[in-house]
mmCIF file of C-alpha atoms in Angstrom:
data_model
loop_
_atom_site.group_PDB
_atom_site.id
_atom_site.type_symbol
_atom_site.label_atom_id
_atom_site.label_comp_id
_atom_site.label_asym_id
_atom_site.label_seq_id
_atom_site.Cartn_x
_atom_site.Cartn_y
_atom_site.Cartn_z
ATOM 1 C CA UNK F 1 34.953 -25.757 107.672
ATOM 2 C CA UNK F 2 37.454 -25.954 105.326
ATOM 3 C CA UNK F 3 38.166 -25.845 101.361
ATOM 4 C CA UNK F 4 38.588 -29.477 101.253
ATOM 5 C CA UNK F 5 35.193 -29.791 102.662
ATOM 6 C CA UNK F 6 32.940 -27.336 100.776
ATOM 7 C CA UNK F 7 34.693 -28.630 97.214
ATOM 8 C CA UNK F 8 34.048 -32.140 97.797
ATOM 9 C CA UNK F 9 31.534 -33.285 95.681
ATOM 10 C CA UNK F 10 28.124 -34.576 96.875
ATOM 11 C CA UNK F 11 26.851 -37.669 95.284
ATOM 12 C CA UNK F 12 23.460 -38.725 95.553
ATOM 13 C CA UNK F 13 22.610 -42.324 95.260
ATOM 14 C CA UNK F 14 19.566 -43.924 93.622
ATOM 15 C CA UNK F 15 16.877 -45.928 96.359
ATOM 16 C CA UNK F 16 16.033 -49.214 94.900
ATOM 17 C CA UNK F 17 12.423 -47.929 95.097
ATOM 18 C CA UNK F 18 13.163 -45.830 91.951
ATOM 19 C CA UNK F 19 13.732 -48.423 89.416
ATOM 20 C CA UNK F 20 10.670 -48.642 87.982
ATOM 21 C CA UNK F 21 9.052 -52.296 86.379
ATOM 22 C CA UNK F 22 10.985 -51.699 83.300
ATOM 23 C CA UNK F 23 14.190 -51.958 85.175
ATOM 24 C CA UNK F 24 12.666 -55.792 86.906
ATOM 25 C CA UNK F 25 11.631 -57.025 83.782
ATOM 26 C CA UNK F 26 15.092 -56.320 82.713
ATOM 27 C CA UNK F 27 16.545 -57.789 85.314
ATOM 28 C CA UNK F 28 14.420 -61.271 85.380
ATOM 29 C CA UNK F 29 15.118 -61.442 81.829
ATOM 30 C CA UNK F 30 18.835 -61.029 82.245
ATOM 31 C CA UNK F 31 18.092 -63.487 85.032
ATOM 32 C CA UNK F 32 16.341 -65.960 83.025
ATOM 33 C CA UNK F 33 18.915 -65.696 79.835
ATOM 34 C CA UNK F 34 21.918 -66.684 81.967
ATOM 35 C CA UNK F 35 20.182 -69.389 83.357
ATOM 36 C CA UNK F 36 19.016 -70.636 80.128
ATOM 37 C CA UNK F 37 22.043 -69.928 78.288
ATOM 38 C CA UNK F 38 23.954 -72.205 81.456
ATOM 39 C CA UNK F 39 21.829 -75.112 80.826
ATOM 40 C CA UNK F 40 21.470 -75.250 76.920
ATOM 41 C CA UNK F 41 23.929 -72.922 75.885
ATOM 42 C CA UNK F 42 25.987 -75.897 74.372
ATOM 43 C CA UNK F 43 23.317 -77.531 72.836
ATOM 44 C CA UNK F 44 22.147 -73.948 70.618
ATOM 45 C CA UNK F 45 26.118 -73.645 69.675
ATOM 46 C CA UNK F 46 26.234 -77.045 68.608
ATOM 47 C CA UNK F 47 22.464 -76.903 66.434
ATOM 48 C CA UNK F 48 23.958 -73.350 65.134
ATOM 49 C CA UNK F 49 27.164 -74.974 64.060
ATOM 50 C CA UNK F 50 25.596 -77.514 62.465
ATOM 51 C CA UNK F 51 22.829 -74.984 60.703
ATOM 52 C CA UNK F 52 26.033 -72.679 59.429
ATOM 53 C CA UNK F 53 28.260 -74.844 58.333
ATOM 54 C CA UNK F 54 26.538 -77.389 56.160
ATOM 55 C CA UNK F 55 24.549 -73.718 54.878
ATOM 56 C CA UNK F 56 27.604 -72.596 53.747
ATOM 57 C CA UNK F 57 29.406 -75.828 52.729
ATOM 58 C CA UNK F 58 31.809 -76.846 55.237
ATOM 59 C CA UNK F 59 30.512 -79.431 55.257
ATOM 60 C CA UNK F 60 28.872 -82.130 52.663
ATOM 61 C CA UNK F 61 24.972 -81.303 52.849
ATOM 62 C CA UNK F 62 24.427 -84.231 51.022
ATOM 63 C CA UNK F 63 25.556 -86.161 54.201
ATOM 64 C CA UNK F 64 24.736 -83.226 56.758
ATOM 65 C CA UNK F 65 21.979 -81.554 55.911
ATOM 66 C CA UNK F 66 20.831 -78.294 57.182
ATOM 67 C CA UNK F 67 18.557 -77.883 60.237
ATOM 68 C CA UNK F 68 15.984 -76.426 58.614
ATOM 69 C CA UNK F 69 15.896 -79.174 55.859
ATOM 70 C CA UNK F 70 15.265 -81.689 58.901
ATOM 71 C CA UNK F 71 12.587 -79.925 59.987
ATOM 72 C CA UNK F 72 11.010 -79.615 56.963
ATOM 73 C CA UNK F 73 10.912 -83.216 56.819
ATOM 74 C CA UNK F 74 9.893 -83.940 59.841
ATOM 75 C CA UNK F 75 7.239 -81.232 59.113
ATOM 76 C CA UNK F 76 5.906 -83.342 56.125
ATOM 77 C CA UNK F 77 6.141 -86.455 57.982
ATOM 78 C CA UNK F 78 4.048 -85.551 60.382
ATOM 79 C CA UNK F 79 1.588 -83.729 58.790
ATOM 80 C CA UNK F 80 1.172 -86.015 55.699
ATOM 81 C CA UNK F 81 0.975 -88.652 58.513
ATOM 82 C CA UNK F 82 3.514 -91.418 56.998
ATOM 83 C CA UNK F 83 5.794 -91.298 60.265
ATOM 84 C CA UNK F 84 2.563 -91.223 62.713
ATOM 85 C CA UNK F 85 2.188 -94.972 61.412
ATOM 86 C CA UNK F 86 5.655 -95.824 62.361
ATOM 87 C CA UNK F 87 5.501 -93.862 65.878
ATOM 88 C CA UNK F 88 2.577 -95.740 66.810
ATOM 89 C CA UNK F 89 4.305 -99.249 65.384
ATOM 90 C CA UNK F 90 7.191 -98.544 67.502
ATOM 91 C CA UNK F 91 5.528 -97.496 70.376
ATOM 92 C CA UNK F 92 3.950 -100.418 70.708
ATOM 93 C CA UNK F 93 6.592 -102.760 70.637
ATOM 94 C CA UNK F 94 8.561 -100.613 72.798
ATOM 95 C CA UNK F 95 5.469 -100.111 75.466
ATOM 96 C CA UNK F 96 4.703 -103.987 75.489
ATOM 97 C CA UNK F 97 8.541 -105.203 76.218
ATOM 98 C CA UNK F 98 8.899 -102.263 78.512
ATOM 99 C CA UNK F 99 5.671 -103.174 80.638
ATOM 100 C CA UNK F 100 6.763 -107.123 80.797
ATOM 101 C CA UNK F 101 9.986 -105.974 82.085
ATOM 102 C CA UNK F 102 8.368 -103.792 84.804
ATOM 103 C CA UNK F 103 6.040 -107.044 85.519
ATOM 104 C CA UNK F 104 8.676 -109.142 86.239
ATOM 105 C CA UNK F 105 11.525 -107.430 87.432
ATOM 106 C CA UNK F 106 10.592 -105.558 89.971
ATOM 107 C CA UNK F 107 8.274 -108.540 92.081
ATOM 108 C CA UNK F 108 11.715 -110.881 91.667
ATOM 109 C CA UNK F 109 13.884 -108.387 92.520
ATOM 110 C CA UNK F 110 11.915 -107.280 95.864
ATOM 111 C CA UNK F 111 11.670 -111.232 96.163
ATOM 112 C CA UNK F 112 15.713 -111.646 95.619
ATOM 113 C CA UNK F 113 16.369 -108.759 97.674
ATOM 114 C CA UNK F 114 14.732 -109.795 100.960
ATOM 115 C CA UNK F 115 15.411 -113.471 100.283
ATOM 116 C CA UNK F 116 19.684 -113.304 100.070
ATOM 117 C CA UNK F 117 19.568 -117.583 99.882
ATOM 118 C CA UNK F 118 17.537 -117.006 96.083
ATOM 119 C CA UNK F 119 19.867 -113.449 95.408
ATOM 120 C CA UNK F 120 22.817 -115.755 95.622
ATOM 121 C CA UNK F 121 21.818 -118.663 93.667
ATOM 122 C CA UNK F 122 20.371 -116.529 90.583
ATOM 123 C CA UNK F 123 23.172 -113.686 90.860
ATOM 124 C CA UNK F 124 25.973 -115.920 89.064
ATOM 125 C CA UNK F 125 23.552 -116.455 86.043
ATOM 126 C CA UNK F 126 21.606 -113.356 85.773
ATOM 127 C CA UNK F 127 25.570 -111.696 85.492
ATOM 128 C CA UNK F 128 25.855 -114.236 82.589
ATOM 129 C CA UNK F 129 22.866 -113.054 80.797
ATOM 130 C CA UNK F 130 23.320 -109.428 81.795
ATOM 131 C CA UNK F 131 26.847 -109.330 80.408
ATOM 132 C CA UNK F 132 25.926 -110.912 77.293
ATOM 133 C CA UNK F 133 24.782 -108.542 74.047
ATOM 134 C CA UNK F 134 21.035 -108.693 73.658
ATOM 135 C CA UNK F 135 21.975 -107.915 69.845
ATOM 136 C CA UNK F 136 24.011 -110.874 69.847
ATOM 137 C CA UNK F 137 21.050 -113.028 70.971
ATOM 138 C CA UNK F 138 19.141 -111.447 68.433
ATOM 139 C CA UNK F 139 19.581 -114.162 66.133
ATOM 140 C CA UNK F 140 18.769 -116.823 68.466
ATOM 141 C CA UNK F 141 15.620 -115.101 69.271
ATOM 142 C CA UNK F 142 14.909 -114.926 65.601
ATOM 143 C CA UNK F 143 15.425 -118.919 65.161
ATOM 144 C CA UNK F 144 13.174 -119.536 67.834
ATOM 145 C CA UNK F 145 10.486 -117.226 67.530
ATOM 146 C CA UNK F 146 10.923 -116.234 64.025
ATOM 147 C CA UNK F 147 11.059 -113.021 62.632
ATOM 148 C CA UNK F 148 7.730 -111.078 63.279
ATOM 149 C CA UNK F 149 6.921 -108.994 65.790
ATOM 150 C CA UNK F 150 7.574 -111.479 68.719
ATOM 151 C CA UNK F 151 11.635 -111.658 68.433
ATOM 152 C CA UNK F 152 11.283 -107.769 68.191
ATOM 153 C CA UNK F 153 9.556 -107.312 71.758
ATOM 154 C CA UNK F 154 11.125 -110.418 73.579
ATOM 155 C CA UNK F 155 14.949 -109.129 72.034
ATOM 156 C CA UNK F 156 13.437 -105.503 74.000
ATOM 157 C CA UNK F 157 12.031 -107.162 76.694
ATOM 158 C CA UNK F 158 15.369 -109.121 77.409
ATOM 159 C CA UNK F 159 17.806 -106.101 77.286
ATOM 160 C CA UNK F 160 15.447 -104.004 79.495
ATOM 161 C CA UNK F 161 14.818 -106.564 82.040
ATOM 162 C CA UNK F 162 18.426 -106.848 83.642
ATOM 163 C CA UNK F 163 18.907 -103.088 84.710
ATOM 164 C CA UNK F 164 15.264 -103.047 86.392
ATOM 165 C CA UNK F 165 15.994 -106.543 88.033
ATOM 166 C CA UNK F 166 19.933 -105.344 89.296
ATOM 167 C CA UNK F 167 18.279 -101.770 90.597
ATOM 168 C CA UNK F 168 15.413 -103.109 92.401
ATOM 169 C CA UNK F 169 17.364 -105.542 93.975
ATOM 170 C CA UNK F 170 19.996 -103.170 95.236
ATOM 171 C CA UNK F 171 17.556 -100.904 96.305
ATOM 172 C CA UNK F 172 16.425 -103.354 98.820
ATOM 173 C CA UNK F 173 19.579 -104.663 100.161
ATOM 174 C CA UNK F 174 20.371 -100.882 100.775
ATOM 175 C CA UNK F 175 17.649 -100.287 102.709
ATOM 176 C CA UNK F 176 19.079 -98.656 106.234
ATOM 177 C CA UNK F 177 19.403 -102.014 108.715
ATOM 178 C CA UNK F 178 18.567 -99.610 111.428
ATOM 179 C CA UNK F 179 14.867 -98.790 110.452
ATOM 180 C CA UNK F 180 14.242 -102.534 109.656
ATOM 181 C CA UNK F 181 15.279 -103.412 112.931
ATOM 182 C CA UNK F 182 13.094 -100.342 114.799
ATOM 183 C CA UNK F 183 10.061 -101.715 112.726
ATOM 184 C CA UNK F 184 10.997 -104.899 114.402
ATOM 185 C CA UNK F 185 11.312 -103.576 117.763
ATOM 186 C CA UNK F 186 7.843 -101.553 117.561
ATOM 187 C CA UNK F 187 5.580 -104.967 116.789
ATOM 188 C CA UNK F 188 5.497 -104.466 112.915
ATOM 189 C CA UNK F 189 4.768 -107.514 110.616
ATOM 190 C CA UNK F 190 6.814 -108.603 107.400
ATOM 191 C CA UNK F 191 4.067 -107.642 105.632
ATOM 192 C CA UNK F 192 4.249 -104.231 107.251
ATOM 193 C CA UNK F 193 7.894 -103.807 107.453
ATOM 194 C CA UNK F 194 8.049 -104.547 103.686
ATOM 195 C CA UNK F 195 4.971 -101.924 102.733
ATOM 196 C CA UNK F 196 6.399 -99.247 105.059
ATOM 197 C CA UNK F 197 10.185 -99.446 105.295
ATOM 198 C CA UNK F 198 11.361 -102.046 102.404
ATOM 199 C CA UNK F 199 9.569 -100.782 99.602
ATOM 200 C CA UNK F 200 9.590 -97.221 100.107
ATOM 201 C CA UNK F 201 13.345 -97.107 100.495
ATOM 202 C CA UNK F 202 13.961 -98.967 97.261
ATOM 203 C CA UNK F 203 12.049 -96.822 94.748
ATOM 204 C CA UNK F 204 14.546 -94.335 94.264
ATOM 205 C CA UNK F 205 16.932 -97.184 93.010
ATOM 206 C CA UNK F 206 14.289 -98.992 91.292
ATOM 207 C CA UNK F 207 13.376 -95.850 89.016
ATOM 208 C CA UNK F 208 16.819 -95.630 88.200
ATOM 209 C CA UNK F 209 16.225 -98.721 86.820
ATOM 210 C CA UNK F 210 12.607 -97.873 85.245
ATOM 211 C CA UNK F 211 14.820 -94.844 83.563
ATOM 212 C CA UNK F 212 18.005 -97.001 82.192
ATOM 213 C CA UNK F 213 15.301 -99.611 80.860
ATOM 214 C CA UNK F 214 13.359 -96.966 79.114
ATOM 215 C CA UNK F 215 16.728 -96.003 77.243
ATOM 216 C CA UNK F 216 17.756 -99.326 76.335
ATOM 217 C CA UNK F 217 14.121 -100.479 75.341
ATOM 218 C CA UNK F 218 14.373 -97.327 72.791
ATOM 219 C CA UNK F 219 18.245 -98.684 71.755
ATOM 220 C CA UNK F 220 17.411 -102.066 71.225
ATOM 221 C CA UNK F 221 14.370 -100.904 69.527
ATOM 222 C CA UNK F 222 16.108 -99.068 66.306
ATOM 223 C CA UNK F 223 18.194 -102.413 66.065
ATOM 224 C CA UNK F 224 15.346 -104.492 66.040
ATOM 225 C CA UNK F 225 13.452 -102.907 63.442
ATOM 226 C CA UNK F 226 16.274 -102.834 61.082
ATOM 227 C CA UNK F 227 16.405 -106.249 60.994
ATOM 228 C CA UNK F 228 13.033 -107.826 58.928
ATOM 229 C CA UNK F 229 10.824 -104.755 59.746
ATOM 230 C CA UNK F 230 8.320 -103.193 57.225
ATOM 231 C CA UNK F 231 7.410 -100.562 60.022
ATOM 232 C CA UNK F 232 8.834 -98.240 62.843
ATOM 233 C CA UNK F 233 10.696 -95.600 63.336
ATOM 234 C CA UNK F 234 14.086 -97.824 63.036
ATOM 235 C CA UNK F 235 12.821 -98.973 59.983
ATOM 236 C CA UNK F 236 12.600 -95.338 58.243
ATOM 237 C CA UNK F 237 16.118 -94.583 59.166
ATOM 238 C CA UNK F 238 17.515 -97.900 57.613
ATOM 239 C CA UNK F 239 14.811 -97.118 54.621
ATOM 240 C CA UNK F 240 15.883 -93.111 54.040
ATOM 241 C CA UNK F 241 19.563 -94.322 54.188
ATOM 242 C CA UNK F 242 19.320 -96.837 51.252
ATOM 243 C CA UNK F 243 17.076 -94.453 49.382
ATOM 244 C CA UNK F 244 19.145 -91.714 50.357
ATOM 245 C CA UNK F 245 16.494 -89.664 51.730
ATOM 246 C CA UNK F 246 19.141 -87.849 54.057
ATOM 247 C CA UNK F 247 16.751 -85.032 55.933
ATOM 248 C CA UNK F 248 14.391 -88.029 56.456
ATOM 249 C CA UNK F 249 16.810 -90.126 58.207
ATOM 250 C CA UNK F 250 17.755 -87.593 60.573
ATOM 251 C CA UNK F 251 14.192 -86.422 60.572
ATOM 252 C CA UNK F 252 13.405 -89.959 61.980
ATOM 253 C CA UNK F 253 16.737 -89.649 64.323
ATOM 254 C CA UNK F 254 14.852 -86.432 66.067
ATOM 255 C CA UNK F 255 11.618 -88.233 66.738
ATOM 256 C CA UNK F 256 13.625 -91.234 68.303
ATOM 257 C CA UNK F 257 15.685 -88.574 70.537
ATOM 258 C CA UNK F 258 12.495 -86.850 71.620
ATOM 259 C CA UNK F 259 10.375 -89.917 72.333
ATOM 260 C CA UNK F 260 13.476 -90.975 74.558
ATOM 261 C CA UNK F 261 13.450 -87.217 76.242
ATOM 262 C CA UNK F 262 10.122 -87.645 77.226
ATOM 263 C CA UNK F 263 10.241 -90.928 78.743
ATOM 264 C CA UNK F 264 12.874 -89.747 81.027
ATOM 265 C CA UNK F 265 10.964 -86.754 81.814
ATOM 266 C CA UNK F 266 8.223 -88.903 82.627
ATOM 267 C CA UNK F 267 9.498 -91.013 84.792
ATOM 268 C CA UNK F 268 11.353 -88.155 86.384
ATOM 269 C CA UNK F 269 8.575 -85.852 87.312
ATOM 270 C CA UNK F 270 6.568 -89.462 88.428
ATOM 271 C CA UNK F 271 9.872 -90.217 91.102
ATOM 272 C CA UNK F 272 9.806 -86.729 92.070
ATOM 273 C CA UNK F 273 5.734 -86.931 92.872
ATOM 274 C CA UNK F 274 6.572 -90.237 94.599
ATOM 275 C CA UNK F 275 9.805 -89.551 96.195
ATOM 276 C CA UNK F 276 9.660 -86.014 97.399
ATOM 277 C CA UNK F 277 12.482 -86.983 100.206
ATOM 278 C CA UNK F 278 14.936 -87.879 97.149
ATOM 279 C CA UNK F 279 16.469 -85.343 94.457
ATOM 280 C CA UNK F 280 16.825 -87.346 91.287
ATOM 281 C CA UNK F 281 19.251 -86.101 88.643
ATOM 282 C CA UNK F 282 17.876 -85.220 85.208
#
């Protein structure tokens, strides 16, 4: 043996048994922080931007408020109960136009779907309509139906229908030709064809539609209660603004943003349970 052997050094290296729990919960935490930090990291920036500077007056808190002014609105809102009124209001206007979209777009577009004759005769016009601002319509809808609550849901119910109609209706033209035709070949009916082939191969596409109509029914909410509203959500931002009630308005913003949030998430975790062969995109 010689000298370069005995004076090299002899290291001993730690088993992964020795880390005790400590060391794990350390390590899922770490694990968990990245992750979180990769998904919102942006979005607690932004919120601690916005906290900082209008604090320390980079900006005009008059017109910015600080975050913890919002929620101290929004605190007394809901607590005192004068924006549980307007939830509700809107709500219910939303709900209604949103469920008489569902109604009737997704039966005519499984009908215009597996019919192409009808697809092609309505396609030209429903591109008319869909292209066409439901806020512009808005006062049409108001000369015909007037200016209560029914312009506000049919003005909702108009701009949600088109994306449910276009989706469902794509969904089942996209069906794969190849397991219509093997239904065929095996004896299966219309009726079963469409119940086990059609219509399970266009949900995916028609709760992209139920999620793009939830959005816009929330949009063309706000726009609608601006107009001739005493009530609703929409109607407290246009209200704070005038009366300058700044943490208010933005108070009413974050309810609006978080009633949209949980639509999605809804309607997400409901495809998911549904559709467990798709992966739909938050």
């Amino acid at each position: 043996m010689t000298l370069q052997h005995i004076d090299r050094p002899i290291t001993i290296r730690a088993s992964r048994s020795d880390s005790g729990p400590g060391d794990d919960f350390l390590r899922l935490g770490g694990r968990a922080a990245v992750r979180f930090l990769s998904r919102y990291g942006v979005l607690v920036g932004f919120l601690a931007l916005w906290q900082v500077a209008s604090s320390v007056g980079w900006v005009n808190a008059a017109v910015l408020p600080p975050l913890d002014m919002i929620i101290t609105a929004l605190w007394k809102g809901l607590a005192g109960g004068s924006l549980l009124g307007d939830i509700a209001i809107s709500l219910q206007r939303a709900g209604i136009a949103f469920a008489a979209a569902v109604a009737v777009a997704i039966p005519l577009g499984l009908f215009m779907g597996q019919v192409r004759p009808v697809e092609t005769a309505l396609d030209p016009i429903l591109q008319v309509f869909r292209q066409t601002s439901a806020l512009a319509l808005y006062p049409v809808f108001i000369l015909l139906l007037g200016l209560g609550e029914t312009s506000k849901i049919f003005v909702i119910f108009w701009a949600t229908l088109f994306p449910l109609l276009l989706n469902t209706t794509s969904g089942v033209k996209e069906v794969d030709p190849k397991l219509l035709e093997m239904a065929r070949v095996y004896g299966a009916s219309r009726l079963t064809v469409f119940r086990r082939v059609v219509l399970p191969g266009a949900v995916p596409s028609i709760f992209v539609g139920l999620r793009l109509s939830a959005t816009t029914a929330l949009l063309l909410l706000i726009a609608s209660e601006m107009i001739g509203a005493n009530k609703g959500i929409g109607f407290q931002v246009m209200n704070a603004q005038y009366n300058f009630q700044i943490p208010l308005m933005f108070a009413a913003i974050v309810i609006l943003a978080g009633l949209g949030l949980i639509a999605n998430q809804a309607l997400v975790a409901l495809q998911r349970r549904l559709c467990r062969w798709s992966n739909p995109v938050n």
